PDB file of C-alpha atoms in Angstrom:
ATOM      1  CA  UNK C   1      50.091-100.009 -90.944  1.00  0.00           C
ATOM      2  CA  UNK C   2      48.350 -97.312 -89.179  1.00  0.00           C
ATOM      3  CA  UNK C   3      50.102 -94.588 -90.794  1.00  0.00           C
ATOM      4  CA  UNK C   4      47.714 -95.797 -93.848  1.00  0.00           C
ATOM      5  CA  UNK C   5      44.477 -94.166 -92.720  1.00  0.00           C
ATOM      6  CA  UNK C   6      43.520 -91.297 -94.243  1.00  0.00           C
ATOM      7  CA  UNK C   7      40.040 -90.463 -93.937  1.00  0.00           C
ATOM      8  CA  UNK C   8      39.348 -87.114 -93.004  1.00  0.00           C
ATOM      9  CA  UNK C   9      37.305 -87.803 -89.429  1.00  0.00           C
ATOM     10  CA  UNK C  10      37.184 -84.142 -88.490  1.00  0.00           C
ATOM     11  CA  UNK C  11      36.420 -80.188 -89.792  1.00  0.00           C
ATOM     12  CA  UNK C  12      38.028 -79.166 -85.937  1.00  0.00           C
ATOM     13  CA  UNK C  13      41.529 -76.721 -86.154  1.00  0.00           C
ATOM     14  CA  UNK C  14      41.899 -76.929 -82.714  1.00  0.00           C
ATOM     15  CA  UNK C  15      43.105 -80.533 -81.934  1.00  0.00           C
ATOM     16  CA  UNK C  16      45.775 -81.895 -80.007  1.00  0.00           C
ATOM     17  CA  UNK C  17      47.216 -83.511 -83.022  1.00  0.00           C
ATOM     18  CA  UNK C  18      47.056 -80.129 -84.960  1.00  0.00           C
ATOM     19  CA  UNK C  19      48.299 -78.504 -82.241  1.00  0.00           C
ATOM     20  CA  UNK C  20      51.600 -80.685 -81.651  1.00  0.00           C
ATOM     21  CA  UNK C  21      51.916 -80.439 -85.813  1.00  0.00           C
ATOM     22  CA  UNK C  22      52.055 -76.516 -85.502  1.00  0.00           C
ATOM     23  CA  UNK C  23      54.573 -76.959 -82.580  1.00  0.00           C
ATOM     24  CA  UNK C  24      57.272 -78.657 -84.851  1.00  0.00           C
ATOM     25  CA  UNK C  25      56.598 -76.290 -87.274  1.00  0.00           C
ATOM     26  CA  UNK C  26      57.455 -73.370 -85.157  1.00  0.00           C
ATOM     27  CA  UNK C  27      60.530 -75.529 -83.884  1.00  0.00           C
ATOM     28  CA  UNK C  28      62.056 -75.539 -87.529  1.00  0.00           C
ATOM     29  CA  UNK C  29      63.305 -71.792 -87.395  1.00  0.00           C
ATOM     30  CA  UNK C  30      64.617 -72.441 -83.904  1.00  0.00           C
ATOM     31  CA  UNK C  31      66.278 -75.328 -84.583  1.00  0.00           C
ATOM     32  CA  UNK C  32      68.573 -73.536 -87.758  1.00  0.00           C
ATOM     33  CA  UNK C  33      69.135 -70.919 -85.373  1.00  0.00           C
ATOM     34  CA  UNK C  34      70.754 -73.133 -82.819  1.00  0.00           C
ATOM     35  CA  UNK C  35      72.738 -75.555 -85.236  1.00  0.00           C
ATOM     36  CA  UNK C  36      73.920 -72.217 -87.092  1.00  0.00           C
ATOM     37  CA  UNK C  37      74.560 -69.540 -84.267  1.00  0.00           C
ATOM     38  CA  UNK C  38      78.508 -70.941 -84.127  1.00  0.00           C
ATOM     39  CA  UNK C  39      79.060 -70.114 -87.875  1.00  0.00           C
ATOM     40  CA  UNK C  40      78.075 -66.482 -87.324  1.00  0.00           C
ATOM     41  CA  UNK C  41      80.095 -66.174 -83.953  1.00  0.00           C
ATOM     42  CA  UNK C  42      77.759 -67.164 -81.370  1.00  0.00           C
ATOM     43  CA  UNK C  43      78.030 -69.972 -79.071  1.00  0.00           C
ATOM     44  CA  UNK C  44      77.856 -73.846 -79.693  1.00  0.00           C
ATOM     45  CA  UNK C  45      74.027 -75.399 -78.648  1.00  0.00           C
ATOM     46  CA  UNK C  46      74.344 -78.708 -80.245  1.00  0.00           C
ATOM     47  CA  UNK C  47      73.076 -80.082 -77.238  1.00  0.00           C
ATOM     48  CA  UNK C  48      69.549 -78.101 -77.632  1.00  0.00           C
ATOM     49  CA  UNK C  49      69.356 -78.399 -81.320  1.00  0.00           C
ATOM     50  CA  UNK C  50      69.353 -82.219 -80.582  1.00  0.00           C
ATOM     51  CA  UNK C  51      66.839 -81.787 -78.089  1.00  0.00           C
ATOM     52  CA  UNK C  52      65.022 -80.247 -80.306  1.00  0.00           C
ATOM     53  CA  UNK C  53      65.222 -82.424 -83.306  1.00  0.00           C
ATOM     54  CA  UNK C  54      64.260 -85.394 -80.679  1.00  0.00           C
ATOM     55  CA  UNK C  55      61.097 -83.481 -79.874  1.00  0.00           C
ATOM     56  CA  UNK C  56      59.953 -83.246 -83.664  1.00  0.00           C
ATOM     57  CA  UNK C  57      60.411 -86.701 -83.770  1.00  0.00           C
ATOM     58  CA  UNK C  58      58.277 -87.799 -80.964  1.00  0.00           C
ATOM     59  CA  UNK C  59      55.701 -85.310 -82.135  1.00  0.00           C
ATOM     60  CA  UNK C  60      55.846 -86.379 -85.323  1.00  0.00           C
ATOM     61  CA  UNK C  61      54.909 -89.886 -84.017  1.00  0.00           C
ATOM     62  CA  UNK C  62      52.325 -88.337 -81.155  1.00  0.00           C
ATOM     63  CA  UNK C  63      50.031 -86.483 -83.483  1.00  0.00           C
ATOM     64  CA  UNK C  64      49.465 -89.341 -86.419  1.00  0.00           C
ATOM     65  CA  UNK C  65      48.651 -92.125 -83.676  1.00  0.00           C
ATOM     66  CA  UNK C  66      46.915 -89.553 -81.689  1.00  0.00           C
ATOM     67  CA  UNK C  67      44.746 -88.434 -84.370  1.00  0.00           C
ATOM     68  CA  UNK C  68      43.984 -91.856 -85.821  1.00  0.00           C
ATOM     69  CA  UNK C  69      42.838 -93.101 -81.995  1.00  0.00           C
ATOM     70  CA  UNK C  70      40.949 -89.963 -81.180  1.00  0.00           C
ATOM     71  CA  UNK C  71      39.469 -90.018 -84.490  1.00  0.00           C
ATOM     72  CA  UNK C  72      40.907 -86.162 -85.574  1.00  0.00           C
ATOM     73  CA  UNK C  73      42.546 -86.595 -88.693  1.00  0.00           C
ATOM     74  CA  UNK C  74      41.646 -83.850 -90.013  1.00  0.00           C
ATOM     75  CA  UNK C  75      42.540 -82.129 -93.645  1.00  0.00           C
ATOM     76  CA  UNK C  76      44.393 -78.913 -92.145  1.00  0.00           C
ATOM     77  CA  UNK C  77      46.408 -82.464 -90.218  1.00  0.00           C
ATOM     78  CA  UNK C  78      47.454 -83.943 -93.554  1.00  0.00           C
ATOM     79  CA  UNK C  79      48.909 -80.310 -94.679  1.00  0.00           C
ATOM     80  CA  UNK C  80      50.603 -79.677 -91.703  1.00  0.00           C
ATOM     81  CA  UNK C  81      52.160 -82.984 -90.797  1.00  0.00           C
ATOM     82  CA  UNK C  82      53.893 -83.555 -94.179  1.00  0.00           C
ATOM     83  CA  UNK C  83      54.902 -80.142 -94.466  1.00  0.00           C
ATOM     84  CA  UNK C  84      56.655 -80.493 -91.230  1.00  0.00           C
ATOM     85  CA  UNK C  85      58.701 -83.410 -92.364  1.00  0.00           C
ATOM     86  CA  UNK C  86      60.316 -81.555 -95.401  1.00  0.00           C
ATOM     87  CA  UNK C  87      60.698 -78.445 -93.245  1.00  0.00           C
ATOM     88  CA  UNK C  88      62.958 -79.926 -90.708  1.00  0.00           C
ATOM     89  CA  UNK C  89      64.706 -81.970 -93.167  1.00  0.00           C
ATOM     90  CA  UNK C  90      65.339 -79.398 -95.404  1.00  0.00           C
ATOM     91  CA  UNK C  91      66.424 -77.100 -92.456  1.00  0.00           C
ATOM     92  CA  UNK C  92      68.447 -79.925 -91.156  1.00  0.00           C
ATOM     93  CA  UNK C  93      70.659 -80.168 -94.492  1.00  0.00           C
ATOM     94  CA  UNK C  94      70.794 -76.590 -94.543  1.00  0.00           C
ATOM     95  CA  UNK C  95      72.565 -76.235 -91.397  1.00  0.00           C
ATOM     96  CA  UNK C  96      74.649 -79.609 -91.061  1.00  0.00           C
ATOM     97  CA  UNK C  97      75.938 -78.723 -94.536  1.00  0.00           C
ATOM     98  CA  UNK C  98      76.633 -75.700 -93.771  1.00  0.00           C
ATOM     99  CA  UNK C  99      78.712 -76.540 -90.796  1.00  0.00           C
ATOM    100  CA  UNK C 100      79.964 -79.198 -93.275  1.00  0.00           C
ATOM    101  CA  UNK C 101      79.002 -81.915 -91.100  1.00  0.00           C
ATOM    102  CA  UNK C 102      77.067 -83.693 -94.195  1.00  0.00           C
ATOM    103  CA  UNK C 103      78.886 -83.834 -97.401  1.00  0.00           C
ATOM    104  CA  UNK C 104      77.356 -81.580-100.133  1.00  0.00           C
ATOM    105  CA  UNK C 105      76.370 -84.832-102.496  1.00  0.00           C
ATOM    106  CA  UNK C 106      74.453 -86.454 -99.795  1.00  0.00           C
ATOM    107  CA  UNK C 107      72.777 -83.274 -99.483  1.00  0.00           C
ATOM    108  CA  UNK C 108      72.142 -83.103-103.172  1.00  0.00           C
ATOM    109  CA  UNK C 109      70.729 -86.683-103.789  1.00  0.00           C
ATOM    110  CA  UNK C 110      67.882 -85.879-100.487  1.00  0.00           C
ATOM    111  CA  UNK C 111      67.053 -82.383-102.399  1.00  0.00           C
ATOM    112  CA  UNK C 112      66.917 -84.211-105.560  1.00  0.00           C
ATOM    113  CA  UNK C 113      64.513 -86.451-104.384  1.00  0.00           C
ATOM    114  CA  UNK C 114      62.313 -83.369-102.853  1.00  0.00           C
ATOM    115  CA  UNK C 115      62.843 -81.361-106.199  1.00  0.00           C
ATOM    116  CA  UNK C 116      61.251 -84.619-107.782  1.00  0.00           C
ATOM    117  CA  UNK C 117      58.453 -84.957-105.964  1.00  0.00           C
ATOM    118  CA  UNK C 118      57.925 -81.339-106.153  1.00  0.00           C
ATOM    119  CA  UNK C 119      57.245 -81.720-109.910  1.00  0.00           C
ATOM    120  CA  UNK C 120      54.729 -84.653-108.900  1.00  0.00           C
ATOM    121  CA  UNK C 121      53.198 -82.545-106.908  1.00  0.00           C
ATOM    122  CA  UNK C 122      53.059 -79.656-109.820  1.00  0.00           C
ATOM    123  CA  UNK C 123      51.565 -81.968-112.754  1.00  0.00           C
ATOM    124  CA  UNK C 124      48.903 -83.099-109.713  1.00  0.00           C
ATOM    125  CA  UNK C 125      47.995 -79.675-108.777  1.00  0.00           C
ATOM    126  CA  UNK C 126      47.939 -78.786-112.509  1.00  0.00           C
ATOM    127  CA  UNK C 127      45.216 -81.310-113.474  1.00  0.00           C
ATOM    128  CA  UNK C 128      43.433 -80.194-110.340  1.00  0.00           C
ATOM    129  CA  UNK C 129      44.270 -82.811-107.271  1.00  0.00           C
ATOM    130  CA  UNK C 130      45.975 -82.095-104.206  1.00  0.00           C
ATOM    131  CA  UNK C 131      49.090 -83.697-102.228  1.00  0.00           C
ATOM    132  CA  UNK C 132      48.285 -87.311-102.328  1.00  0.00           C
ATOM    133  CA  UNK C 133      48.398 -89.093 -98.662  1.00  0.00           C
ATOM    134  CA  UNK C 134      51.476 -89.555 -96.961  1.00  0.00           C
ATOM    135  CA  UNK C 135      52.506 -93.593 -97.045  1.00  0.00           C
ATOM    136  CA  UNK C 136      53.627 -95.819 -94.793  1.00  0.00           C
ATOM    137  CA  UNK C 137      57.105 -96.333 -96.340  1.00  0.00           C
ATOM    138  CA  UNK C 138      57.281 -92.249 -96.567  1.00  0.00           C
ATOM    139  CA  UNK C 139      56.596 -91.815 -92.590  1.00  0.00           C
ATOM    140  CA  UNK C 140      59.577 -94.859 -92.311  1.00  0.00           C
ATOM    141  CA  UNK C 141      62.077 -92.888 -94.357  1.00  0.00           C
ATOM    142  CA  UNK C 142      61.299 -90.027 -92.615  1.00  0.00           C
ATOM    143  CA  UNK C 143      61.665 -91.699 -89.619  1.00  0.00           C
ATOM    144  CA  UNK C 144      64.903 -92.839 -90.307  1.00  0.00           C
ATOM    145  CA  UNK C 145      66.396 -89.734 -90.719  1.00  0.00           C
ATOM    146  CA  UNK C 146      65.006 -87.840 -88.463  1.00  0.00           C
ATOM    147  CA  UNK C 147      66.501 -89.998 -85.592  1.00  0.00           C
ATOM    148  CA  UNK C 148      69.878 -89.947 -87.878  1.00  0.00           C
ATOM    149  CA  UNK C 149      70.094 -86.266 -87.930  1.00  0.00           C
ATOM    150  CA  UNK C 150      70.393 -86.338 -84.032  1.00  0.00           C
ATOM    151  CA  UNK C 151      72.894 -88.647 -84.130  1.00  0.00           C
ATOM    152  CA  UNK C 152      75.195 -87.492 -86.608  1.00  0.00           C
ATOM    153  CA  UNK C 153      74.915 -84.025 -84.605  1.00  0.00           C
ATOM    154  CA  UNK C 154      76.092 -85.979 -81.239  1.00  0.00           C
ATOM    155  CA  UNK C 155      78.703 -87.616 -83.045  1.00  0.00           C
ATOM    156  CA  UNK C 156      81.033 -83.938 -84.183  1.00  0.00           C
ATOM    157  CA  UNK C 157      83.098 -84.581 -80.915  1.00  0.00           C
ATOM    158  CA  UNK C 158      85.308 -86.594 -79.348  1.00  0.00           C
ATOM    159  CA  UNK C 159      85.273 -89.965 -77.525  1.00  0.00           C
ATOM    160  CA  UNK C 160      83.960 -93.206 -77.728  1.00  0.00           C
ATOM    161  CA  UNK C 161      80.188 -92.246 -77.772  1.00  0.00           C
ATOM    162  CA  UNK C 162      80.625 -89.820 -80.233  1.00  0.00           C
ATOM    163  CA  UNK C 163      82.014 -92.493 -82.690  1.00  0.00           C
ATOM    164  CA  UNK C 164      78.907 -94.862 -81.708  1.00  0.00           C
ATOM    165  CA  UNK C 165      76.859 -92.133 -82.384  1.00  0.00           C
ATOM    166  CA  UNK C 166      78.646 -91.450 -85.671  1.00  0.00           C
ATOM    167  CA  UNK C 167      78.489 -94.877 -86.800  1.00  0.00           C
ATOM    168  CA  UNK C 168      74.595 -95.351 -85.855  1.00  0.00           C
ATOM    169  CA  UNK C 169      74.205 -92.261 -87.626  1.00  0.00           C
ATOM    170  CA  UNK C 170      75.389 -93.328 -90.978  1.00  0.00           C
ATOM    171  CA  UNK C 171      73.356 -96.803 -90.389  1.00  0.00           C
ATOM    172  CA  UNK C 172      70.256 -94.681 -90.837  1.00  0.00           C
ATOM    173  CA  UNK C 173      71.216 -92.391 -92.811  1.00  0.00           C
ATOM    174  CA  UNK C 174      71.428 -94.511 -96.077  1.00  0.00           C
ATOM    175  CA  UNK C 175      68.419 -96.629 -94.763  1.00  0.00           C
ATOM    176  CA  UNK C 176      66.279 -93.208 -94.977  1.00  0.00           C
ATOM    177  CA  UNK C 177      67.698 -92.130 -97.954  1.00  0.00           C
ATOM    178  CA  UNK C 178      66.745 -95.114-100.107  1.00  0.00           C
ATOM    179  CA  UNK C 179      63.566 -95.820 -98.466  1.00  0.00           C
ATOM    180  CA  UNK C 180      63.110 -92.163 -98.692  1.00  0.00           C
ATOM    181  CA  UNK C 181      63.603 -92.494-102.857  1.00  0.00           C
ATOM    182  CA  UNK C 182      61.657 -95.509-103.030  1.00  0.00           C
ATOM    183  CA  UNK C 183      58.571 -93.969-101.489  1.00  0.00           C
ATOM    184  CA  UNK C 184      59.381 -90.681-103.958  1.00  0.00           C
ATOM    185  CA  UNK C 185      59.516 -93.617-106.823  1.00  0.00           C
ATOM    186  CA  UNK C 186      55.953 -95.056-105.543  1.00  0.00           C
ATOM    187  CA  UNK C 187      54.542 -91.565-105.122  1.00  0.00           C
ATOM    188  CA  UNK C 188      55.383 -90.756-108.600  1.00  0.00           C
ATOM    189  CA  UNK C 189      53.595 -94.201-109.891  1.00  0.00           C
ATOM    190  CA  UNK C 190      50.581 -93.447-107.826  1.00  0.00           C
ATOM    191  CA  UNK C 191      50.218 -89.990-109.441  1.00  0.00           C
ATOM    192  CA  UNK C 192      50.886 -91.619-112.546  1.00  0.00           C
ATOM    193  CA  UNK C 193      48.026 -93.974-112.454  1.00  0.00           C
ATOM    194  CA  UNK C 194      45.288 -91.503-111.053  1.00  0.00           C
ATOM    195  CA  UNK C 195      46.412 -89.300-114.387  1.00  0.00           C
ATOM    196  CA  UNK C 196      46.458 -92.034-116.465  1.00  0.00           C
ATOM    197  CA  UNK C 197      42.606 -93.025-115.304  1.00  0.00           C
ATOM    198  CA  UNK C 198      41.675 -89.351-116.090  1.00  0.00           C
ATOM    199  CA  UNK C 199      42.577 -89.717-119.595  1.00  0.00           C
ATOM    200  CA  UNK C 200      39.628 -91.033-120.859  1.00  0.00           C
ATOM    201  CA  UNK C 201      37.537 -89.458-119.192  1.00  0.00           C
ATOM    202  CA  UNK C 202      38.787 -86.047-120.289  1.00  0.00           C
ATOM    203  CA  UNK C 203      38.205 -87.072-124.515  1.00  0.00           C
TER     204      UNK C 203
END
């Protein structure tokens, strides 16, 4: 439930929470680079592009409970963290797919969802709010595949923990995609009902 707090505690840039959110931002480009080096003739770093994907997910972790215990949730925090998310997932399709790795449709239905709440985020910016907070079942789908993104990249091999890794993979990759629509779904209701309650307001 702590993912749930969102009151800004702090005006500070420089906090260790920020500071781990810019890291995994700045890990995003690296991290394409590595999973797509092969396709363009360079050699195979799997093995550092899952290090690296393993990083952003501990950081992702570090800097929300972090910042909720130090008491540095800050706004520039609650830009960067989401942000982060959809960066390394969208990365993440980019290059998996195109080492066709993930099928093109499961790629399609997780852009589809972030095309979606991209229009949310439109009609809320339109009538003059900004992103609403990040949920608790958002942080859990995003959980979910950032620990299955990993996994499916460990299991392109052979051998028996390969296939294990496959397997897991898969496990949590269609447990993060549905809990990953289902907080899109809620989002969308949430923005819903703070334009609805504007309505009357506005006459």
């Amino acid at each position: 439930m702590e993912v749930q707090e969102t009151r800004v505690q702090t005006d500070r840039v420089l906090t260790i929470p920020n500071l781990l959110s810019m890291a995994r931002l700045v890990g995003v480009p690296i991290f394409l680079w590595l999973v797509l080096w092969p396709v363009f003739g360079g050699p195979k770093n799997d093995g550092w592009a899952i290090v690296v994907l393993m990083l952003s997910g501990v950081s992702d972790y570090l800097d929300g409970k972090l910042a909720r215990r130090w008491g540095q949730i800050s706004r520039l925090g609650q830009l960067l963290d989401p942000a982060a998310d959809r960066l390394y997932i969208v990365s993440t399709l980019v290059g998996l797919t195109w080492r066709e790795i993930l099928p093109w449709w499961l790629t399609a239905l997780l852009v589809a969802r972030e095309a979606f709440v991209g229009v949310v985020l439109l009609r809320l910016n339109r009538a003059g709010y900004g992103p609403l907070n990040v949920s608790f079942l958002g942080k859990a789908a995003t959980f979910n595949l950032m620990y299955a993104f990993p996994l499916l990249l460990l299991g392109v091999g052979e051998g028996w923990v390969h296939r294990v890794a496959g397997v897991v993979s898969w496990a949590f990759i269609w447990w993060g995609t549905t809990l990953y629509w289902w907080a899109g779904a809620l989002y969308a209701v949430q923005a819903r009902q703070i334009l609805q309650a504007e309505r009357p307001a506005a006459v």
